[in-house]
Amino acid sequence: MTRVLRPTQPRWCVPLGPTPVNGRKRERTESESDFVDPLFTRNDGWLTMHAAVSGDPLAGQLGRPGLWRIVSGRNGQAMQRVFELPPLADFDEEGELTAEDVLAECKAWALSTAMGRIADGWQPPSRQEVESGIPSGGLSLRAETEARQISLIHEANRLALVCPILPRIPAELPPARREWLRALLTDGQDRWRMVRIGLTETSAIAEVDFSGVPPAIGECVFRTGLGALRWVVAWLVESAAFLAEPSVTCSALEVCPARG
Amino acid sequence: MLKTMGGVMEPPDVFDFEVSDVTGTHSVSATGVQRALRTREVADSLARTMALPKSVPWALRDESTSAFLDDEKPIGDQLRPGAKVTLTPKTHLG
């Protein structure tokens, strides 16, 4: 039986801790049992691959292929890189690919991009095809007083969505406020799936990179990623703009946030 | 267009301009505005920043030319850095 896979309704929040089992064997559905791979963990329908990492969770990620991003660790968990695929649990019996085929392609995508590479010969769909999957106004977002424009990166070897959280961070922003900004952005990156964030002295950027995505799931992953990017930027932008505004004074923000 | 590559990101293409309400009573500096942003989004966010009514559609008018900016075009294509604009309700008289 052949099946075509489509993601279910995305839920981007990362669980605060590991899914409890409590000694109870959770009954698998037919769709879940098709997506079993020792390299992926399953949580809330999402497939996640993990890799060890150290360093700054807000540096060095942007512009690299694939969905890999760094999470700094919650509830005592270690910092790690994660590659997160939205749920692929809906089947169409008239499709051409099996679940095993798609899972194999996803694994290959994750493993190659972990090394900073994409599959030889991979090209994104045409720009027209990609743009057809973007709803009208889908690259513009507004959160009350803040408006942002998402850029679609469509090149020979790259497909990505990039959006500034803070297009410009004032040079005169005090160090303590920069630490609060870092804490906010790190928390956002930890809390929500698919989106990775970069912070420099001058700006804060969010992106989702689809370079190398298997064609069978490309449209669905792209739409989920666009929704995730819009969600994360809208969630962060007002707080980030508040923290980055030098004219705002608050004695509580003059003390650096606790780390760890 | 905002670009990132190989772990590095280019600074977003942004600019600054001055905005006042139609009475000239209140003004704000719009700083770090992405040039690629659609003018409609900029006008709406400025209206909220200036605590203007949400139920009113707002437009921007370039004070140097008195021309209304096109809502659907990027604001960076229609304004130069340092421009002065007026935030005006979209009302029709007569």
PDB file of C-alpha atoms in Angstrom, chain A residues 12-255:
ATOM      1  CA  TRP A  12       5.184  24.465  17.948  1.00  0.00           C
ATOM      2  CA  CYS A  13       5.576  24.512  21.657  1.00  0.00           C
ATOM      3  CA  VAL A  14       8.380  22.333  22.899  1.00  0.00           C
ATOM      4  CA  PRO A  15       7.385  20.243  25.917  1.00  0.00           C
ATOM      5  CA  LEU A  16       9.102  21.322  29.079  1.00  0.00           C
ATOM      6  CA  GLY A  17      10.354  17.853  29.801  1.00  0.00           C
ATOM      7  CA  PRO A  18      10.509  14.329  28.420  1.00  0.00           C
ATOM      8  CA  THR A  19       7.198  12.674  27.646  1.00  0.00           C
ATOM      9  CA  PRO A  20       6.307  10.645  30.740  1.00  0.00           C
ATOM     10  CA  VAL A  21       5.782   6.966  30.233  1.00  0.00           C
ATOM     11  CA  ASN A  22       5.095   5.989  33.832  1.00  0.00           C
ATOM     12  CA  GLY A  23       5.515   2.364  33.041  1.00  0.00           C
ATOM     13  CA  ARG A  24       2.431   2.367  30.870  1.00  0.00           C
ATOM     14  CA  LYS A  25       2.824   1.092  27.349  1.00  0.00           C
ATOM     15  CA  ARG A  26       1.253   3.692  25.116  1.00  0.00           C
ATOM     16  CA  GLU A  27      -0.737   2.073  22.383  1.00  0.00           C
ATOM     17  CA  ARG A  28       0.657   2.992  18.980  1.00  0.00           C
ATOM     18  CA  THR A  29      -1.585   4.047  16.149  1.00  0.00           C
ATOM     19  CA  GLU A  30      -0.970   2.607  12.728  1.00  0.00           C
ATOM     20  CA  SER A  31       0.462   5.928  11.493  1.00  0.00           C
ATOM     21  CA  GLU A  32       2.862   6.301  14.393  1.00  0.00           C
ATOM     22  CA  SER A  33       4.234   2.814  14.005  1.00  0.00           C
ATOM     23  CA  ASP A  34       5.314   3.676  10.450  1.00  0.00           C
ATOM     24  CA  PHE A  35       7.658   6.347  11.770  1.00  0.00           C
ATOM     25  CA  VAL A  36      10.012   4.460  13.991  1.00  0.00           C
ATOM     26  CA  ASP A  37      13.675   5.140  13.651  1.00  0.00           C
ATOM     27  CA  PRO A  38      16.321   4.888  16.331  1.00  0.00           C
ATOM     28  CA  LEU A  39      17.812   8.234  15.331  1.00  0.00           C
ATOM     29  CA  PHE A  40      14.563  10.104  15.829  1.00  0.00           C
ATOM     30  CA  THR A  41      12.635  10.604  19.041  1.00  0.00           C
ATOM     31  CA  ARG A  42       8.929  11.170  18.884  1.00  0.00           C
ATOM     32  CA  ASN A  43       7.215  13.775  20.984  1.00  0.00           C
ATOM     33  CA  ASP A  44       3.743  15.136  20.493  1.00  0.00           C
ATOM     34  CA  GLY A  45       3.803  13.790  16.951  1.00  0.00           C
ATOM     35  CA  TRP A  46       7.048  15.577  16.064  1.00  0.00           C
ATOM     36  CA  LEU A  47      10.134  13.645  15.030  1.00  0.00           C
ATOM     37  CA  THR A  48      13.325  15.027  16.523  1.00  0.00           C
ATOM     38  CA  MET A  49      16.940  14.145  15.954  1.00  0.00           C
ATOM     39  CA  HIS A  50      19.419  15.243  18.597  1.00  0.00           C
ATOM     40  CA  ALA A  51      23.113  16.001  18.521  1.00  0.00           C
ATOM     41  CA  ALA A  52      25.557  17.264  21.093  1.00  0.00           C
ATOM     42  CA  VAL A  53      26.814  20.829  20.903  1.00  0.00           C
ATOM     43  CA  SER A  54      28.507  23.477  23.000  1.00  0.00           C
ATOM     44  CA  GLY A  55      28.942  27.195  22.673  1.00  0.00           C
ATOM     45  CA  ASP A  56      26.669  30.186  22.222  1.00  0.00           C
ATOM     46  CA  PRO A  57      23.098  29.093  21.371  1.00  0.00           C
ATOM     47  CA  LEU A  58      22.514  32.371  19.509  1.00  0.00           C
ATOM     48  CA  ALA A  59      25.644  32.378  17.354  1.00  0.00           C
ATOM     49  CA  GLY A  60      26.803  30.624  14.226  1.00  0.00           C
ATOM     50  CA  GLN A  61      23.535  28.992  13.195  1.00  0.00           C
ATOM     51  CA  LEU A  62      22.056  31.330  10.657  1.00  0.00           C
ATOM     52  CA  GLY A  63      22.550  30.571   7.003  1.00  0.00           C
ATOM     53  CA  ARG A  64      23.361  26.916   7.532  1.00  0.00           C
ATOM     54  CA  PRO A  65      21.304  24.322   5.639  1.00  0.00           C
ATOM     55  CA  GLY A  66      18.455  22.407   7.176  1.00  0.00           C
ATOM     56  CA  LEU A  67      16.345  22.651  10.284  1.00  0.00           C
ATOM     57  CA  TRP A  68      19.116  22.169  12.842  1.00  0.00           C
ATOM     58  CA  ARG A  69      19.039  24.608  15.688  1.00  0.00           C
ATOM     59  CA  ILE A  70      20.462  24.842  19.179  1.00  0.00           C
ATOM     60  CA  VAL A  71      18.426  24.606  22.345  1.00  0.00           C
ATOM     61  CA  SER A  72      20.188  25.700  25.471  1.00  0.00           C
ATOM     62  CA  GLY A  73      18.465  23.229  27.750  1.00  0.00           C
ATOM     63  CA  ARG A  74      15.456  23.403  30.021  1.00  0.00           C
ATOM     64  CA  ASN A  75      14.847  21.679  33.329  1.00  0.00           C
ATOM     65  CA  GLY A  76      18.487  20.737  33.665  1.00  0.00           C
ATOM     66  CA  GLN A  77      18.835  19.242  30.203  1.00  0.00           C
ATOM     67  CA  ALA A  78      22.119  19.750  28.377  1.00  0.00           C
ATOM     68  CA  MET A  79      22.536  22.083  25.447  1.00  0.00           C
ATOM     69  CA  GLN A  80      21.981  20.242  22.194  1.00  0.00           C
ATOM     70  CA  ARG A  81      21.256  20.631  18.530  1.00  0.00           C
ATOM     71  CA  VAL A  82      17.854  19.451  17.363  1.00  0.00           C
ATOM     72  CA  PHE A  83      16.287  18.762  13.973  1.00  0.00           C
ATOM     73  CA  GLU A  84      12.518  18.803  14.236  1.00  0.00           C
ATOM     74  CA  LEU A  85      10.030  17.533  11.679  1.00  0.00           C
ATOM     75  CA  PRO A  86       6.331  18.318  12.004  1.00  0.00           C
ATOM     76  CA  PRO A  87       3.912  15.412  12.398  1.00  0.00           C
ATOM     77  CA  LEU A  88       3.642  13.261   9.261  1.00  0.00           C
ATOM     78  CA  ALA A  89       0.798  11.116  10.373  1.00  0.00           C
ATOM     79  CA  ASP A  90      -1.845  11.567   7.683  1.00  0.00           C
ATOM     80  CA  PHE A  91      -1.889   9.085   4.885  1.00  0.00           C
ATOM     81  CA  ASP A  92      -3.327   9.187   1.431  1.00  0.00           C
ATOM     82  CA  GLU A  93      -3.610   5.722   0.028  1.00  0.00           C
ATOM     83  CA  GLU A  94      -3.413   7.009  -3.546  1.00  0.00           C
ATOM     84  CA  GLY A  95       0.095   8.484  -3.103  1.00  0.00           C
ATOM     85  CA  GLU A  96       3.315   7.058  -4.440  1.00  0.00           C
ATOM     86  CA  LEU A  97       5.725   7.010  -1.544  1.00  0.00           C
ATOM     87  CA  THR A  98       5.670   4.761   1.440  1.00  0.00           C
ATOM     88  CA  ALA A  99       6.180   5.980   4.932  1.00  0.00           C
ATOM     89  CA  GLU A 100       9.483   4.165   4.992  1.00  0.00           C
ATOM     90  CA  ASP A 101      10.657   5.978   1.873  1.00  0.00           C
ATOM     91  CA  VAL A 102       9.836   9.368   3.297  1.00  0.00           C
ATOM     92  CA  LEU A 103      11.372   8.593   6.662  1.00  0.00           C
ATOM     93  CA  ALA A 104      14.570   7.500   4.945  1.00  0.00           C
ATOM     94  CA  GLU A 105      14.689  10.770   3.018  1.00  0.00           C
ATOM     95  CA  CYS A 106      14.083  12.748   6.184  1.00  0.00           C
ATOM     96  CA  LYS A 107      16.871  10.938   7.975  1.00  0.00           C
ATOM     97  CA  ALA A 108      19.249  11.544   5.088  1.00  0.00           C
ATOM     98  CA  TRP A 109      18.284  15.225   5.079  1.00  0.00           C
ATOM     99  CA  ALA A 110      18.946  15.537   8.783  1.00  0.00           C
ATOM    100  CA  LEU A 111      22.250  13.696   8.678  1.00  0.00           C
ATOM    101  CA  SER A 112      23.646  15.567   5.685  1.00  0.00           C
ATOM    102  CA  THR A 113      22.664  18.983   6.961  1.00  0.00           C
ATOM    103  CA  ALA A 114      24.153  18.131  10.341  1.00  0.00           C
ATOM    104  CA  MET A 115      27.439  18.175   8.464  1.00  0.00           C
ATOM    105  CA  GLY A 116      26.570  21.430   6.717  1.00  0.00           C
ATOM    106  CA  ARG A 117      25.769  19.720   3.413  1.00  0.00           C
ATOM    107  CA  ILE A 118      22.731  19.086   1.272  1.00  0.00           C
ATOM    108  CA  ALA A 119      22.095  16.220  -1.139  1.00  0.00           C
ATOM    109  CA  ASP A 120      23.946  16.481  -4.441  1.00  0.00           C
ATOM    110  CA  GLY A 121      21.746  17.941  -7.112  1.00  0.00           C
ATOM    111  CA  TRP A 122      19.099  19.202  -4.729  1.00  0.00           C
ATOM    112  CA  GLN A 123      17.320  22.283  -5.941  1.00  0.00           C
ATOM    113  CA  PRO A 124      14.390  24.106  -4.425  1.00  0.00           C
ATOM    114  CA  PRO A 125      11.061  24.144  -6.230  1.00  0.00           C
ATOM    115  CA  SER A 126      10.570  27.067  -8.592  1.00  0.00           C
ATOM    116  CA  ARG A 127      10.084  30.431  -6.960  1.00  0.00           C
ATOM    117  CA  GLN A 128       6.576  30.538  -8.361  1.00  0.00           C
ATOM    118  CA  GLU A 129       5.749  27.218  -6.776  1.00  0.00           C
ATOM    119  CA  VAL A 130       7.151  28.298  -3.437  1.00  0.00           C
ATOM    120  CA  GLU A 131       5.326  31.611  -3.511  1.00  0.00           C
ATOM    121  CA  SER A 132       2.077  29.836  -4.351  1.00  0.00           C
ATOM    122  CA  GLY A 133       2.285  28.257  -0.929  1.00  0.00           C
ATOM    123  CA  ILE A 134       2.480  31.612   0.812  1.00  0.00           C
ATOM    124  CA  PRO A 135      -0.868  33.193   1.615  1.00  0.00           C
ATOM    125  CA  SER A 136      -1.443  36.794   0.622  1.00  0.00           C
ATOM    126  CA  GLY A 137       0.398  39.030   3.047  1.00  0.00           C
ATOM    127  CA  GLY A 138       2.054  35.979   4.530  1.00  0.00           C
ATOM    128  CA  LEU A 139       5.498  37.541   4.516  1.00  0.00           C
ATOM    129  CA  SER A 140       4.358  40.598   6.465  1.00  0.00           C
ATOM    130  CA  LEU A 141       3.554  40.445  10.112  1.00  0.00           C
ATOM    131  CA  ARG A 142       2.553  42.941  12.707  1.00  0.00           C
ATOM    132  CA  ALA A 143       2.432  42.658  16.477  1.00  0.00           C
ATOM    133  CA  GLU A 144       0.709  45.793  17.738  1.00  0.00           C
ATOM    134  CA  THR A 145       3.345  48.513  17.362  1.00  0.00           C
ATOM    135  CA  GLU A 146       5.960  46.405  15.594  1.00  0.00           C
ATOM    136  CA  ALA A 147       5.888  45.388  11.930  1.00  0.00           C
ATOM    137  CA  ARG A 148       8.302  43.001  10.257  1.00  0.00           C
ATOM    138  CA  GLN A 149       8.904  41.721   6.749  1.00  0.00           C
ATOM    139  CA  ILE A 150      10.000  38.138   6.168  1.00  0.00           C
ATOM    140  CA  SER A 151      12.482  37.575   3.357  1.00  0.00           C
ATOM    141  CA  LEU A 152      12.144  34.520   1.140  1.00  0.00           C
ATOM    142  CA  ILE A 153      15.619  33.254   0.249  1.00  0.00           C
ATOM    143  CA  HIS A 154      15.293  31.286  -2.972  1.00  0.00           C
ATOM    144  CA  GLU A 155      18.654  30.391  -4.530  1.00  0.00           C
ATOM    145  CA  ALA A 156      20.190  27.469  -6.386  1.00  0.00           C
ATOM    146  CA  ASN A 157      21.178  25.661  -3.206  1.00  0.00           C
ATOM    147  CA  ARG A 158      19.140  27.409  -0.582  1.00  0.00           C
ATOM    148  CA  LEU A 159      15.562  27.827   0.467  1.00  0.00           C
ATOM    149  CA  ALA A 160      14.897  29.721   3.672  1.00  0.00           C
ATOM    150  CA  LEU A 161      12.717  32.269   5.394  1.00  0.00           C
ATOM    151  CA  VAL A 162      14.475  35.004   7.350  1.00  0.00           C
ATOM    152  CA  CYS A 163      12.960  37.712   9.521  1.00  0.00           C
ATOM    153  CA  PRO A 164      14.513  40.331  11.773  1.00  0.00           C
ATOM    154  CA  ILE A 165      13.314  40.401  15.343  1.00  0.00           C
ATOM    155  CA  LEU A 166      15.371  43.530  15.932  1.00  0.00           C
ATOM    156  CA  PRO A 167      16.667  45.057  12.691  1.00  0.00           C
ATOM    157  CA  ARG A 168      18.853  47.424  14.650  1.00  0.00           C
ATOM    158  CA  ILE A 169      20.107  47.179  18.214  1.00  0.00           C
ATOM    159  CA  PRO A 170      21.315  50.553  19.484  1.00  0.00           C
ATOM    160  CA  ALA A 171      25.023  50.692  20.167  1.00  0.00           C
ATOM    161  CA  GLU A 172      24.377  52.525  23.423  1.00  0.00           C
ATOM    162  CA  LEU A 173      22.248  49.712  24.886  1.00  0.00           C
ATOM    163  CA  PRO A 174      23.699  48.872  28.328  1.00  0.00           C
ATOM    164  CA  PRO A 175      25.282  45.448  28.852  1.00  0.00           C
ATOM    165  CA  ALA A 176      22.648  44.370  31.372  1.00  0.00           C
ATOM    166  CA  ARG A 177      19.890  45.070  28.882  1.00  0.00           C
ATOM    167  CA  ARG A 178      21.751  43.099  26.243  1.00  0.00           C
ATOM    168  CA  GLU A 179      21.833  40.180  28.654  1.00  0.00           C
ATOM    169  CA  TRP A 180      18.091  40.449  29.181  1.00  0.00           C
ATOM    170  CA  LEU A 181      17.655  40.496  25.441  1.00  0.00           C
ATOM    171  CA  ARG A 182      19.831  37.419  25.141  1.00  0.00           C
ATOM    172  CA  ALA A 183      17.802  35.664  27.834  1.00  0.00           C
ATOM    173  CA  LEU A 184      14.548  36.507  26.037  1.00  0.00           C
ATOM    174  CA  LEU A 185      15.774  35.278  22.667  1.00  0.00           C
ATOM    175  CA  THR A 186      17.318  32.132  24.126  1.00  0.00           C
ATOM    176  CA  ASP A 187      14.065  31.331  25.875  1.00  0.00           C
ATOM    177  CA  GLY A 188      12.163  31.865  22.632  1.00  0.00           C
ATOM    178  CA  GLN A 189      14.488  29.546  20.760  1.00  0.00           C
ATOM    179  CA  ASP A 190      14.167  26.917  23.478  1.00  0.00           C
ATOM    180  CA  ARG A 191      10.421  27.203  23.724  1.00  0.00           C
ATOM    181  CA  TRP A 192       9.304  27.025  20.083  1.00  0.00           C
ATOM    182  CA  ARG A 193      10.182  24.482  17.417  1.00  0.00           C
ATOM    183  CA  MET A 194      11.751  24.919  13.980  1.00  0.00           C
ATOM    184  CA  VAL A 195      12.925  28.527  14.382  1.00  0.00           C
ATOM    185  CA  ARG A 196      16.505  29.417  15.148  1.00  0.00           C
ATOM    186  CA  ILE A 197      17.709  32.826  16.242  1.00  0.00           C
ATOM    187  CA  GLY A 198      20.930  34.724  15.786  1.00  0.00           C
ATOM    188  CA  LEU A 199      22.075  37.666  17.896  1.00  0.00           C
ATOM    189  CA  THR A 200      24.918  40.048  17.094  1.00  0.00           C
ATOM    190  CA  GLU A 201      25.917  43.436  18.397  1.00  0.00           C
ATOM    191  CA  THR A 202      23.675  45.126  15.864  1.00  0.00           C
ATOM    192  CA  SER A 203      20.621  42.935  15.212  1.00  0.00           C
ATOM    193  CA  ALA A 204      18.598  39.844  16.124  1.00  0.00           C
ATOM    194  CA  ILE A 205      17.364  37.591  13.328  1.00  0.00           C
ATOM    195  CA  ALA A 206      15.103  34.553  13.171  1.00  0.00           C
ATOM    196  CA  GLU A 207      15.050  32.023  10.363  1.00  0.00           C
ATOM    197  CA  VAL A 208      13.877  28.622   9.208  1.00  0.00           C
ATOM    198  CA  ASP A 209      16.026  26.898   6.596  1.00  0.00           C
ATOM    199  CA  PHE A 210      14.550  24.317   4.258  1.00  0.00           C
ATOM    200  CA  SER A 211      17.628  23.700   2.114  1.00  0.00           C
ATOM    201  CA  GLY A 212      17.783  20.049   1.119  1.00  0.00           C
ATOM    202  CA  VAL A 213      14.203  19.280   2.103  1.00  0.00           C
ATOM    203  CA  PRO A 214      12.861  16.100   0.419  1.00  0.00           C
ATOM    204  CA  PRO A 215      10.330  17.082  -2.259  1.00  0.00           C
ATOM    205  CA  ALA A 216       7.698  14.756  -0.857  1.00  0.00           C
ATOM    206  CA  ILE A 217       7.356  16.834   2.306  1.00  0.00           C
ATOM    207  CA  GLY A 218       8.654  20.176   1.043  1.00  0.00           C
ATOM    208  CA  GLU A 219       5.394  22.018   0.684  1.00  0.00           C
ATOM    209  CA  CYS A 220       4.082  20.953   4.045  1.00  0.00           C
ATOM    210  CA  VAL A 221       7.318  21.587   5.948  1.00  0.00           C
ATOM    211  CA  PHE A 222       7.598  25.004   4.297  1.00  0.00           C
ATOM    212  CA  ARG A 223       4.102  26.011   5.325  1.00  0.00           C
ATOM    213  CA  THR A 224       4.671  24.783   8.851  1.00  0.00           C
ATOM    214  CA  GLY A 225       7.975  26.608   9.004  1.00  0.00           C
ATOM    215  CA  LEU A 226       6.423  29.854   7.775  1.00  0.00           C
ATOM    216  CA  GLY A 227       3.750  29.573  10.423  1.00  0.00           C
ATOM    217  CA  ALA A 228       6.343  28.833  13.080  1.00  0.00           C
ATOM    218  CA  LEU A 229       8.481  31.808  12.045  1.00  0.00           C
ATOM    219  CA  ARG A 230       5.518  34.168  12.095  1.00  0.00           C
ATOM    220  CA  TRP A 231       4.525  32.820  15.497  1.00  0.00           C
ATOM    221  CA  VAL A 232       7.948  33.112  17.091  1.00  0.00           C
ATOM    222  CA  VAL A 233       8.711  36.579  15.741  1.00  0.00           C
ATOM    223  CA  ALA A 234       5.295  37.896  16.759  1.00  0.00           C
ATOM    224  CA  TRP A 235       5.769  36.339  20.203  1.00  0.00           C
ATOM    225  CA  LEU A 236       9.178  37.940  20.733  1.00  0.00           C
ATOM    226  CA  VAL A 237       9.182  41.193  18.858  1.00  0.00           C
ATOM    227  CA  GLU A 238       7.405  43.531  21.263  1.00  0.00           C
ATOM    228  CA  SER A 239       9.358  42.345  24.288  1.00  0.00           C
ATOM    229  CA  ALA A 240      12.599  42.505  22.339  1.00  0.00           C
ATOM    230  CA  ALA A 241      11.831  46.021  21.109  1.00  0.00           C
ATOM    231  CA  PHE A 242      11.049  47.087  24.676  1.00  0.00           C
ATOM    232  CA  LEU A 243      14.345  45.707  25.963  1.00  0.00           C
ATOM    233  CA  ALA A 244      16.288  47.282  23.111  1.00  0.00           C
ATOM    234  CA  GLU A 245      14.823  50.756  23.527  1.00  0.00           C
ATOM    235  CA  PRO A 246      17.476  52.897  25.266  1.00  0.00           C
ATOM    236  CA  SER A 247      14.918  55.476  26.437  1.00  0.00           C
ATOM    237  CA  VAL A 248      13.165  52.852  28.550  1.00  0.00           C
ATOM    238  CA  THR A 249      14.394  52.926  32.118  1.00  0.00           C
ATOM    239  CA  CYS A 250      13.684  50.186  34.624  1.00  0.00           C
ATOM    240  CA  SER A 251      15.793  49.466  37.656  1.00  0.00           C
ATOM    241  CA  ALA A 252      14.957  45.764  37.487  1.00  0.00           C
ATOM    242  CA  LEU A 253      16.544  45.583  34.057  1.00  0.00           C
ATOM    243  CA  GLU A 254      19.761  47.128  35.308  1.00  0.00           C
ATOM    244  CA  VAL A 255      20.614  43.813  36.957  1.00  0.00           C
TER     245      VAL A 255
END
